[in-house]
């Protein structure tokens, strides 16, 4: 794993801003404090609002299963080549029930029998939206419309858009990967091929 030094240091554990209740709730879910959020916390109000939006789009209740939304999020980050964000999302996807085997096969989802047709069509939207400029969105959306409602497609696109914030943040800030999500690299080899 390539190690980087964060361009701006995360808040220390004794800084009261690192103990925001929304961060504590996330720590209860994933088991550690993400360095990216501890850097964002330097700007008052960003972390609570961002995590509310993350809960609304990816993590909370929705029309689609949480495991599918985390797969979409992971594919979006993978297409942006963001190792930090992708590793976090792969780790979280496993945390909500997606097998390591399936996550290791994510780059080949189009032809891999471990993925359902529903997953393939949702992941095609993530593939289209994870790159800038967005690649072939009309085709991905039209194919998704064959099995998803408009509201479900909006939910998928919401996941894609939410991950865009993290990809840009972590790419610019060089957020240093924590030990807990880094464990995913032992199960999902393609993670180590991503840039930063």
mmCIF file of C-alpha atoms in Angstrom:
data_model
loop_
_atom_site.group_PDB
_atom_site.id
_atom_site.type_symbol
_atom_site.label_atom_id
_atom_site.label_comp_id
_atom_site.label_asym_id
_atom_site.label_seq_id
_atom_site.Cartn_x
_atom_site.Cartn_y
_atom_site.Cartn_z
ATOM 1 C CA UNK A 1 0.000 0.000 0.000
ATOM 2 C CA UNK A 2 1.348 3.411 -0.927
ATOM 3 C CA UNK A 3 1.413 5.687 2.112
ATOM 4 C CA UNK A 4 0.812 9.365 1.751
ATOM 5 C CA UNK A 5 1.035 12.212 4.159
ATOM 6 C CA UNK A 6 -2.162 14.171 4.494
ATOM 7 C CA UNK A 7 -1.826 17.666 3.077
ATOM 8 C CA UNK A 8 -3.715 19.039 6.078
ATOM 9 C CA UNK A 9 -3.591 17.043 9.299
ATOM 10 C CA UNK A 10 -6.782 15.600 10.782
ATOM 11 C CA UNK A 11 -7.870 16.981 14.152
ATOM 12 C CA UNK A 12 -6.296 15.265 17.123
ATOM 13 C CA UNK A 13 -8.323 13.002 19.399
ATOM 14 C CA UNK A 14 -8.334 15.629 22.159
ATOM 15 C CA UNK A 15 -9.790 18.358 19.922
ATOM 16 C CA UNK A 16 -13.480 18.772 20.864
ATOM 17 C CA UNK A 17 -14.403 19.136 17.169
ATOM 18 C CA UNK A 18 -13.334 15.509 16.638
ATOM 19 C CA UNK A 19 -16.056 14.384 19.079
ATOM 20 C CA UNK A 20 -19.070 15.702 17.145
ATOM 21 C CA UNK A 21 -22.123 13.493 17.886
ATOM 22 C CA UNK A 22 -22.553 12.631 14.189
ATOM 23 C CA UNK A 23 -18.948 11.453 14.057
ATOM 24 C CA UNK A 24 -19.552 9.383 17.195
ATOM 25 C CA UNK A 25 -22.611 7.781 15.573
ATOM 26 C CA UNK A 26 -20.548 6.908 12.489
ATOM 27 C CA UNK A 27 -17.796 5.482 14.713
ATOM 28 C CA UNK A 28 -20.437 3.225 16.289
ATOM 29 C CA UNK A 29 -21.361 2.003 12.770
ATOM 30 C CA UNK A 30 -17.887 1.459 11.265
ATOM 31 C CA UNK A 31 -15.663 1.229 14.352
ATOM 32 C CA UNK A 32 -13.115 4.007 13.730
ATOM 33 C CA UNK A 33 -12.776 7.760 13.112
ATOM 34 C CA UNK A 34 -12.184 8.520 9.410
ATOM 35 C CA UNK A 35 -9.251 10.878 8.912
ATOM 36 C CA UNK A 36 -11.070 12.659 6.090
ATOM 37 C CA UNK A 37 -13.909 13.658 8.434
ATOM 38 C CA UNK A 38 -11.442 14.762 11.096
ATOM 39 C CA UNK A 39 -9.951 17.150 8.540
ATOM 40 C CA UNK A 40 -13.363 18.341 7.318
ATOM 41 C CA UNK A 41 -14.304 19.069 10.932
ATOM 42 C CA UNK A 42 -11.968 22.080 10.806
ATOM 43 C CA UNK A 43 -14.823 23.841 8.946
ATOM 44 C CA UNK A 44 -17.719 24.046 11.440
ATOM 45 C CA UNK A 45 -20.951 22.528 10.181
ATOM 46 C CA UNK A 46 -19.567 20.572 7.231
ATOM 47 C CA UNK A 47 -19.366 17.128 8.849
ATOM 48 C CA UNK A 48 -22.882 17.093 10.363
ATOM 49 C CA UNK A 49 -24.478 18.235 7.105
ATOM 50 C CA UNK A 50 -22.375 15.910 4.972
ATOM 51 C CA UNK A 51 -23.134 12.881 7.126
ATOM 52 C CA UNK A 52 -26.850 13.715 7.081
ATOM 53 C CA UNK A 53 -26.706 13.754 3.290
ATOM 54 C CA UNK A 54 -24.669 10.524 3.280
ATOM 55 C CA UNK A 55 -27.292 8.876 5.514
ATOM 56 C CA UNK A 56 -30.049 10.085 3.214
ATOM 57 C CA UNK A 57 -28.392 8.909 0.015
ATOM 58 C CA UNK A 58 -26.256 5.865 0.795
ATOM 59 C CA UNK A 59 -26.481 4.615 4.338
ATOM 60 C CA UNK A 60 -30.004 5.126 5.650
ATOM 61 C CA UNK A 61 -33.405 3.823 4.665
ATOM 62 C CA UNK A 62 -34.178 3.837 0.974
ATOM 63 C CA UNK A 63 -36.092 2.244 -1.846
ATOM 64 C CA UNK A 64 -33.122 0.065 -2.756
ATOM 65 C CA UNK A 65 -31.210 -2.247 -0.409
ATOM 66 C CA UNK A 66 -28.380 -0.614 1.488
ATOM 67 C CA UNK A 67 -25.981 -3.251 0.131
ATOM 68 C CA UNK A 68 -26.795 -2.181 -3.456
ATOM 69 C CA UNK A 69 -26.325 1.481 -2.590
ATOM 70 C CA UNK A 70 -22.897 0.730 -1.088
ATOM 71 C CA UNK A 71 -21.957 -1.269 -4.204
ATOM 72 C CA UNK A 72 -22.962 1.718 -6.359
ATOM 73 C CA UNK A 73 -20.933 4.026 -4.120
ATOM 74 C CA UNK A 74 -17.876 1.747 -4.275
ATOM 75 C CA UNK A 75 -18.042 1.503 -8.075
ATOM 76 C CA UNK A 76 -18.375 5.284 -8.352
ATOM 77 C CA UNK A 77 -15.232 5.784 -6.265
ATOM 78 C CA UNK A 78 -13.391 3.016 -8.134
ATOM 79 C CA UNK A 79 -14.072 4.718 -11.462
ATOM 80 C CA UNK A 80 -12.615 7.938 -10.026
ATOM 81 C CA UNK A 81 -9.485 5.952 -9.008
ATOM 82 C CA UNK A 82 -9.734 7.237 -5.413
ATOM 83 C CA UNK A 83 -8.125 4.595 -3.204
ATOM 84 C CA UNK A 84 -9.107 6.188 0.109
ATOM 85 C CA UNK A 85 -12.790 6.618 -0.749
ATOM 86 C CA UNK A 86 -13.083 3.286 -2.543
ATOM 87 C CA UNK A 87 -11.426 1.354 0.264
ATOM 88 C CA UNK A 88 -13.770 2.935 2.799
ATOM 89 C CA UNK A 89 -16.817 2.108 0.697
ATOM 90 C CA UNK A 90 -15.689 -1.460 -0.019
ATOM 91 C CA UNK A 91 -15.096 -1.943 3.711
ATOM 92 C CA UNK A 92 -18.544 -0.500 4.490
ATOM 93 C CA UNK A 93 -20.205 -2.629 1.771
ATOM 94 C CA UNK A 94 -18.737 -5.716 3.403
ATOM 95 C CA UNK A 95 -19.933 -4.405 6.782
ATOM 96 C CA UNK A 96 -23.530 -4.349 5.434
ATOM 97 C CA UNK A 97 -23.323 -7.852 3.991
ATOM 98 C CA UNK A 98 -21.607 -7.830 0.585
ATOM 99 C CA UNK A 99 -19.113 -10.699 0.392
ATOM 100 C CA UNK A 100 -15.399 -10.099 -0.113
ATOM 101 C CA UNK A 101 -15.610 -12.406 -3.122
ATOM 102 C CA UNK A 102 -18.224 -10.227 -4.782
ATOM 103 C CA UNK A 103 -16.357 -7.031 -3.940
ATOM 104 C CA UNK A 104 -13.175 -8.485 -5.437
ATOM 105 C CA UNK A 105 -15.162 -9.083 -8.658
ATOM 106 C CA UNK A 106 -16.531 -5.522 -8.871
ATOM 107 C CA UNK A 107 -14.366 -4.482 -11.870
ATOM 108 C CA UNK A 108 -15.907 -7.347 -13.891
ATOM 109 C CA UNK A 109 -19.512 -6.876 -12.734
ATOM 110 C CA UNK A 110 -20.851 -6.631 -16.321
ATOM 111 C CA UNK A 111 -20.029 -10.291 -17.053
ATOM 112 C CA UNK A 112 -19.768 -11.811 -13.594
ATOM 113 C CA UNK A 113 -22.567 -14.160 -12.512
ATOM 114 C CA UNK A 114 -22.180 -13.041 -8.894
ATOM 115 C CA UNK A 115 -24.003 -9.835 -9.870
ATOM 116 C CA UNK A 116 -27.735 -9.711 -10.561
ATOM 117 C CA UNK A 117 -29.205 -7.881 -13.532
ATOM 118 C CA UNK A 118 -30.479 -5.222 -11.138
ATOM 119 C CA UNK A 119 -26.995 -4.741 -9.697
ATOM 120 C CA UNK A 120 -25.409 -4.584 -13.168
ATOM 121 C CA UNK A 121 -27.767 -1.848 -14.305
ATOM 122 C CA UNK A 122 -27.284 0.194 -11.140
ATOM 123 C CA UNK A 123 -23.512 -0.256 -11.359
ATOM 124 C CA UNK A 124 -23.549 0.906 -14.999
ATOM 125 C CA UNK A 125 -24.888 4.247 -13.750
ATOM 126 C CA UNK A 126 -22.070 4.348 -11.185
ATOM 127 C CA UNK A 127 -19.518 3.570 -13.897
ATOM 128 C CA UNK A 128 -20.914 6.352 -16.093
ATOM 129 C CA UNK A 129 -21.009 8.881 -13.260
ATOM 130 C CA UNK A 130 -17.749 7.979 -11.576
ATOM 131 C CA UNK A 131 -15.696 9.455 -14.400
ATOM 132 C CA UNK A 132 -15.418 13.078 -15.423
ATOM 133 C CA UNK A 133 -16.660 13.863 -17.919
ATOM 134 C CA UNK A 134 -19.582 11.534 -17.288
ATOM 135 C CA UNK A 135 -19.430 8.657 -19.791
ATOM 136 C CA UNK A 136 -22.515 7.448 -21.712
ATOM 137 C CA UNK A 137 -25.139 8.411 -19.114
ATOM 138 C CA UNK A 138 -28.089 8.176 -21.516
ATOM 139 C CA UNK A 139 -27.437 4.513 -22.245
ATOM 140 C CA UNK A 140 -26.973 3.641 -18.549
ATOM 141 C CA UNK A 141 -30.155 5.466 -17.505
ATOM 142 C CA UNK A 142 -32.251 4.028 -20.363
ATOM 143 C CA UNK A 143 -31.185 0.496 -19.516
ATOM 144 C CA UNK A 144 -31.887 1.117 -15.835
ATOM 145 C CA UNK A 145 -35.404 2.361 -16.666
ATOM 146 C CA UNK A 146 -36.265 -1.139 -17.868
ATOM 147 C CA UNK A 147 -36.224 -2.406 -14.276
ATOM 148 C CA UNK A 148 -36.049 0.610 -11.944
ATOM 149 C CA UNK A 149 -38.633 3.307 -11.237
ATOM 150 C CA UNK A 150 -37.677 6.947 -11.746
ATOM 151 C CA UNK A 151 -37.473 7.325 -7.969
ATOM 152 C CA UNK A 152 -35.098 4.375 -7.684
ATOM 153 C CA UNK A 153 -32.893 5.823 -10.429
ATOM 154 C CA UNK A 154 -32.811 9.126 -8.557
ATOM 155 C CA UNK A 155 -31.669 7.173 -5.497
ATOM 156 C CA UNK A 156 -28.868 5.527 -7.517
ATOM 157 C CA UNK A 157 -27.745 8.859 -8.961
ATOM 158 C CA UNK A 158 -27.866 10.378 -5.466
ATOM 159 C CA UNK A 159 -25.353 7.744 -4.318
ATOM 160 C CA UNK A 160 -23.107 8.543 -7.284
ATOM 161 C CA UNK A 161 -23.261 12.291 -6.646
ATOM 162 C CA UNK A 162 -22.617 11.875 -2.912
ATOM 163 C CA UNK A 163 -19.431 9.918 -3.571
ATOM 164 C CA UNK A 164 -18.205 12.714 -5.836
ATOM 165 C CA UNK A 165 -17.709 14.934 -2.769
ATOM 166 C CA UNK A 166 -15.503 12.321 -1.088
ATOM 167 C CA UNK A 167 -13.508 11.579 -4.257
ATOM 168 C CA UNK A 168 -12.622 15.243 -4.705
ATOM 169 C CA UNK A 169 -11.946 15.826 -1.013
ATOM 170 C CA UNK A 170 -9.671 12.830 -0.578
ATOM 171 C CA UNK A 171 -7.875 13.366 -3.875
ATOM 172 C CA UNK A 172 -7.056 16.943 -2.936
ATOM 173 C CA UNK A 173 -6.289 16.344 0.736
ATOM 174 C CA UNK A 174 -4.445 12.993 0.385
ATOM 175 C CA UNK A 175 -6.384 11.591 3.335
ATOM 176 C CA UNK A 176 -4.351 8.874 5.022
ATOM 177 C CA UNK A 177 -6.026 5.484 5.070
ATOM 178 C CA UNK A 178 -6.776 4.083 8.512
ATOM 179 C CA UNK A 179 -5.875 0.524 9.552
ATOM 180 C CA UNK A 180 -9.472 -0.739 9.833
ATOM 181 C CA UNK A 181 -10.644 -0.088 6.252
ATOM 182 C CA UNK A 182 -7.161 -0.940 4.928
ATOM 183 C CA UNK A 183 -7.925 -4.544 5.922
ATOM 184 C CA UNK A 184 -10.143 -4.667 2.812
ATOM 185 C CA UNK A 185 -7.014 -4.586 0.649
ATOM 186 C CA UNK A 186 -6.156 -8.135 1.739
ATOM 187 C CA UNK A 187 -9.502 -9.344 0.350
ATOM 188 C CA UNK A 188 -9.918 -7.033 -2.658
ATOM 189 C CA UNK A 189 -6.585 -6.933 -4.529
ATOM 190 C CA UNK A 190 -7.593 -4.347 -7.124
ATOM 191 C CA UNK A 191 -7.807 -1.688 -4.369
ATOM 192 C CA UNK A 192 -4.005 -1.446 -4.318
ATOM 193 C CA UNK A 193 -4.007 -0.565 -8.040
ATOM 194 C CA UNK A 194 -5.984 2.633 -7.483
ATOM 195 C CA UNK A 195 -4.261 5.983 -7.370
ATOM 196 C CA UNK A 196 -4.902 8.180 -4.348
#
